[in-house]
Amino acid sequence: MNQTRKLLDELVSGKITVEEAEKQLKLSFLDDVSGLAMIDANRGTRSGIPEIVFGESKDASDIIQIVHRMLNTQNAALITRLDQEKLDVLESKLKEKNIEVFGKTPLLSVIVSNKDWSAQETSGRIAVITAGTSDIPYAKEAEALAKLVGVDVLSFYDVGVSGIHRLIGPIKEIVEKDVDALIVFAGMEGALPTVVAALVDIPVIGVPVPTGYGFGGKGETALASMLQSCSPGLAVVNIGNGLGAASVASLIAIRAAKNRP
């Protein structure tokens, strides 16, 4: 339950007065963490996607301070782009919290939550597909975000165009399970999202991944290829932006689920 909903429930049940509710709402919008960060506590309520901590450019001690403060107003926080050293510090300093790890270093994503937290069920469904094994760490970041917002994920790895027959089973399952949106990760020439978008009537979000060789091998070729796709129904995010793709896919899925019989 988000903080605003909890506050409204307490008001309706008579646990707090109108004046107390008004005061808490005013205090909940922004929370200053020792000059390190301004936490947007109501972002999840306002936009559907809560504030996420980008861990790559922050010290472990700063991340811990921010997460502690976030968990005062929400029950879970997602930290992305951690290496093993930072994760070790988090696990040692946050022993009283639940910690779920996705991916591998240096692209670890972590959901830190209070002991009583479970994601709010939405009935939204997305699928994540990777062309190669090297793309999986970026896919894991997307899976972490989907879990945080209560969207179910079907994952299929290493089904790229060099072995196109491997895609048949995943596509069949995706259609049978009535998935709301697809995220397709591909490096190299970045062809897989175009192929997938040509096979389904589901919104596809392509994520170029910085895997490849030599010229254009840092995701530039994959990005250009996806942007020039001839398959309708394909949208593209920036190189490696699994989080952005998951945000869009999850919002699509949550809205679709609201209208499902």
Coordinates of C-alpha atoms in Angstrom, one line a residue:
M1 CA 0.0 0.0 0.0
N2 CA 1.4 3.4 -0.9
Q3 CA 1.8 6.1 1.7
T4 CA -1.0 8.3 0.4
R5 CA -3.5 5.4 0.3
K6 CA -2.4 4.5 3.9
L7 CA -3.0 8.0 5.0
L8 CA -6.5 8.2 3.5
D9 CA -7.4 4.9 5.1
E10 CA -6.3 6.2 8.5
L11 CA -8.3 9.3 7.9
V12 CA -11.5 7.4 6.9
S13 CA -11.1 5.0 9.9
G14 CA -10.8 7.9 12.3
K15 CA -7.2 7.1 13.3
I16 CA -6.1 10.6 12.4
T17 CA -7.8 14.0 12.1
V18 CA -8.2 16.0 8.9
E19 CA -5.6 18.5 10.2
E20 CA -3.1 15.6 10.9
A21 CA -3.7 14.2 7.4
E22 CA -3.2 17.6 5.8
K23 CA 0.1 18.1 7.7
Q24 CA 1.4 14.7 6.7
L25 CA 0.5 15.3 3.1
K26 CA 2.4 18.5 3.1
L27 CA 5.5 16.8 4.7
S28 CA 5.4 13.8 2.4
F29 CA 6.1 15.4 -1.0
L30 CA 9.8 15.9 -0.6
D31 CA 12.3 14.6 2.0
D32 CA 15.8 16.1 2.3
V33 CA 18.4 13.5 3.2
S34 CA 21.3 15.4 4.8
G35 CA 21.8 17.5 1.7
L36 CA 22.5 14.3 -0.3
A37 CA 19.2 13.9 -2.1
M38 CA 15.6 15.2 -2.2
I39 CA 13.4 12.1 -2.1
D40 CA 10.2 12.4 -4.1
A41 CA 8.1 10.3 -1.8
N42 CA 4.8 10.6 -3.8
R43 CA 6.3 9.9 -7.2
G44 CA 4.9 6.3 -7.3
T45 CA 1.4 7.6 -6.5
R46 CA 1.6 10.4 -9.0
S47 CA 3.3 8.7 -12.0
G48 CA 2.9 4.9 -11.3
I49 CA 6.7 4.4 -11.0
P50 CA 8.3 5.2 -7.7
E51 CA 11.6 7.0 -7.3
I52 CA 14.6 4.7 -8.1
V53 CA 18.1 5.1 -6.7
F54 CA 20.9 5.1 -9.4
G55 CA 23.7 3.4 -7.5
E56 CA 26.5 3.6 -9.9
S57 CA 27.5 7.2 -9.1
K58 CA 26.9 7.1 -5.4
D59 CA 28.9 5.9 -2.4
A60 CA 27.6 2.9 -0.5
S61 CA 27.2 5.1 2.7
D62 CA 25.1 7.6 0.7
I63 CA 22.9 4.9 -0.7
I64 CA 22.2 3.5 2.8
Q65 CA 21.2 6.9 4.1
I66 CA 18.8 7.4 1.2
V67 CA 17.3 3.9 1.4
H68 CA 16.7 4.2 5.1
R69 CA 14.8 7.5 4.6
M70 CA 12.8 6.1 1.6
L71 CA 11.7 3.1 3.7
N72 CA 10.2 5.5 6.3
T73 CA 7.6 6.6 3.7
Q74 CA 7.4 3.5 1.4
N75 CA 7.9 -0.2 2.0
A76 CA 10.4 -0.9 -0.7
A77 CA 13.1 0.8 -2.7
L78 CA 14.9 -0.2 -5.9
I79 CA 18.6 0.5 -6.3
T80 CA 20.2 -0.1 -9.7
R81 CA 23.7 -0.4 -11.2
L82 CA 25.5 -1.7 -8.1
D83 CA 28.8 -3.6 -8.0
Q84 CA 29.5 -6.4 -5.6
E85 CA 31.4 -4.2 -3.2
K86 CA 28.5 -1.8 -2.7
L87 CA 26.1 -4.7 -2.4
D88 CA 28.2 -6.3 0.3
V89 CA 28.1 -3.0 2.3
L90 CA 24.3 -2.8 1.9
E91 CA 23.8 -6.3 3.0
S92 CA 25.9 -5.8 6.1
K93 CA 24.2 -2.5 7.1
L94 CA 20.6 -3.4 6.2
K95 CA 20.4 -6.8 7.9
E96 CA 16.9 -5.9 9.3
K97 CA 15.6 -5.5 5.8
N98 CA 14.7 -7.9 3.0
I99 CA 17.2 -7.7 0.1
E100 CA 16.5 -9.3 -3.3
V101 CA 19.2 -9.2 -5.9
F102 CA 18.8 -9.2 -9.7
G103 CA 21.6 -9.5 -12.3
K104 CA 25.3 -9.6 -11.9
T105 CA 28.0 -7.1 -11.1
P106 CA 28.5 -4.3 -12.1
L107 CA 24.9 -4.2 -13.2
L108 CA 23.2 -5.5 -10.0
S109 CA 19.7 -4.3 -9.2
V110 CA 18.5 -4.6 -5.6
I111 CA 15.0 -4.3 -4.0
V112 CA 15.4 -3.4 -0.3
S113 CA 12.1 -3.7 1.6
N114 CA 10.6 -3.8 5.0
K115 CA 9.9 -7.3 6.4
D116 CA 6.1 -7.0 5.8
W117 CA 6.3 -5.8 2.2
S118 CA 4.9 -7.6 -0.8
A119 CA 4.3 -6.0 -4.2
Q120 CA 0.8 -4.8 -4.8
E121 CA -0.8 -7.2 -7.3
T122 CA -1.9 -5.5 -10.5
S123 CA -2.6 -8.5 -12.9
G124 CA -0.4 -6.8 -15.4
R125 CA 1.8 -9.0 -17.5
I126 CA 4.9 -8.3 -19.6
A127 CA 7.5 -10.4 -21.3
V128 CA 11.3 -9.9 -21.4
I129 CA 13.3 -11.4 -24.3
T130 CA 17.1 -11.2 -24.8
A131 CA 18.9 -12.0 -28.0
G132 CA 22.0 -13.2 -26.2
T133 CA 23.2 -14.3 -22.8
S134 CA 25.3 -11.1 -22.6
D135 CA 22.1 -9.1 -22.6
I136 CA 20.6 -10.7 -19.5
P137 CA 22.1 -8.3 -16.9
Y138 CA 20.2 -5.4 -18.6
A139 CA 17.0 -7.5 -18.7
K140 CA 17.3 -8.2 -15.0
E141 CA 17.1 -4.5 -14.3
A142 CA 13.8 -4.4 -16.1
E143 CA 12.6 -7.5 -14.2
A144 CA 13.4 -5.8 -10.9
L145 CA 11.4 -2.7 -11.7
A146 CA 8.4 -4.8 -12.9
K147 CA 8.4 -6.7 -9.6
L148 CA 8.6 -3.5 -7.6
V149 CA 5.3 -2.2 -9.2
G150 CA 3.5 -5.6 -9.1
V151 CA 3.7 -6.6 -12.8
D152 CA 4.3 -10.3 -13.6
V153 CA 7.2 -11.1 -16.0
L154 CA 7.8 -13.9 -18.4
S155 CA 11.5 -14.1 -19.3
F156 CA 13.1 -15.8 -22.3
Y157 CA 16.9 -15.6 -22.7
D158 CA 19.3 -16.2 -25.6
V159 CA 16.8 -16.5 -28.4
G160 CA 18.4 -14.2 -31.0
V161 CA 18.2 -14.2 -34.8
S162 CA 21.2 -16.4 -35.3
G163 CA 19.1 -19.3 -34.1
I164 CA 15.7 -18.0 -35.1
H165 CA 13.9 -21.3 -34.4
R166 CA 14.5 -20.7 -30.7
L167 CA 12.0 -17.8 -30.9
I168 CA 9.0 -20.0 -31.8
G169 CA 8.3 -21.4 -28.3
P170 CA 8.6 -18.0 -26.5
I171 CA 6.3 -16.3 -29.0
K172 CA 3.7 -19.0 -28.7
E173 CA 3.7 -18.7 -24.9
I174 CA 3.6 -14.9 -25.0
V175 CA 0.5 -15.0 -27.2
E176 CA -1.2 -17.7 -25.2
K177 CA -0.7 -15.9 -21.9
D178 CA -2.0 -12.6 -23.3
V179 CA 1.0 -10.5 -22.4
D180 CA 0.4 -6.7 -22.3
A181 CA 3.8 -5.5 -23.5
L182 CA 7.1 -6.9 -24.6
I183 CA 10.7 -5.7 -23.9
V184 CA 13.3 -7.1 -26.3
F185 CA 17.0 -6.7 -25.6
A186 CA 19.6 -7.0 -28.3
G187 CA 23.2 -6.0 -29.0
M188 CA 25.3 -6.7 -32.1
E189 CA 23.2 -5.8 -35.1
G190 CA 20.1 -5.3 -32.9
A191 CA 17.7 -7.2 -35.3
L192 CA 15.6 -9.1 -32.8
P193 CA 13.1 -6.4 -31.8
T194 CA 12.1 -5.9 -35.4
V195 CA 11.5 -9.6 -35.9
V196 CA 9.4 -9.9 -32.7
A197 CA 7.4 -6.8 -33.6
A198 CA 6.5 -8.4 -36.9
L199 CA 5.1 -11.5 -35.3
V200 CA 2.8 -10.1 -32.5
D201 CA 0.1 -7.6 -32.0
I202 CA 1.6 -6.5 -28.7
P203 CA 3.5 -3.2 -28.1
V204 CA 7.3 -4.0 -28.3
I205 CA 10.0 -1.9 -26.7
G206 CA 13.5 -2.4 -28.0
V207 CA 16.5 -2.0 -25.8
P208 CA 19.9 -1.7 -27.6
V209 CA 22.6 -3.3 -25.5
P210 CA 26.3 -2.4 -25.6
T211 CA 27.5 -5.8 -26.6
G212 CA 29.4 -6.4 -29.9
Y213 CA 32.7 -6.0 -31.6
G214 CA 34.7 -3.0 -32.8
F215 CA 33.0 -0.3 -34.8
G216 CA 29.5 0.3 -33.4
G217 CA 29.9 -2.5 -30.9
K218 CA 28.9 -0.4 -27.9
G219 CA 25.2 -0.4 -28.8
E220 CA 25.4 2.3 -31.5
T221 CA 24.7 -0.1 -34.3
A222 CA 21.9 -1.8 -32.4
L223 CA 20.3 1.5 -31.6
A224 CA 20.5 2.7 -35.2
S225 CA 19.1 -0.6 -36.5
M226 CA 16.1 -0.4 -34.1
L227 CA 15.4 3.2 -34.9
Q228 CA 15.3 2.3 -38.6
S229 CA 13.0 -0.7 -38.1
C230 CA 10.3 -1.3 -40.7
S231 CA 8.1 -3.2 -38.2
P232 CA 5.2 -1.1 -36.8
G233 CA 4.5 -1.4 -33.1
L234 CA 8.2 -1.1 -32.1
A235 CA 9.4 1.8 -29.8
V236 CA 13.0 2.2 -28.8
V237 CA 14.8 3.5 -25.7
N238 CA 18.4 4.5 -25.3
I239 CA 21.3 2.1 -25.1
G240 CA 21.1 -0.1 -22.0
N241 CA 18.0 1.6 -20.7
G242 CA 16.2 -1.4 -19.4
L243 CA 14.7 0.6 -16.6
G244 CA 13.1 3.1 -19.0
A245 CA 11.7 0.2 -21.1
A246 CA 10.3 -1.5 -18.0
S247 CA 8.7 1.6 -16.8
V248 CA 6.8 2.1 -20.1
A249 CA 5.9 -1.6 -20.4
S250 CA 4.7 -1.8 -16.8
L251 CA 2.5 1.3 -17.1
I252 CA 1.0 -0.3 -20.3
A253 CA 0.4 -3.5 -18.4
I254 CA -1.1 -2.0 -15.3
R255 CA -3.6 0.1 -17.4
A256 CA -4.4 -2.9 -19.6
A257 CA -5.1 -5.0 -16.5
K258 CA -7.6 -2.5 -15.1
N259 CA -9.7 -3.1 -18.2
R260 CA -9.4 -6.9 -18.3
P261 CA -12.6 -8.8 -17.7

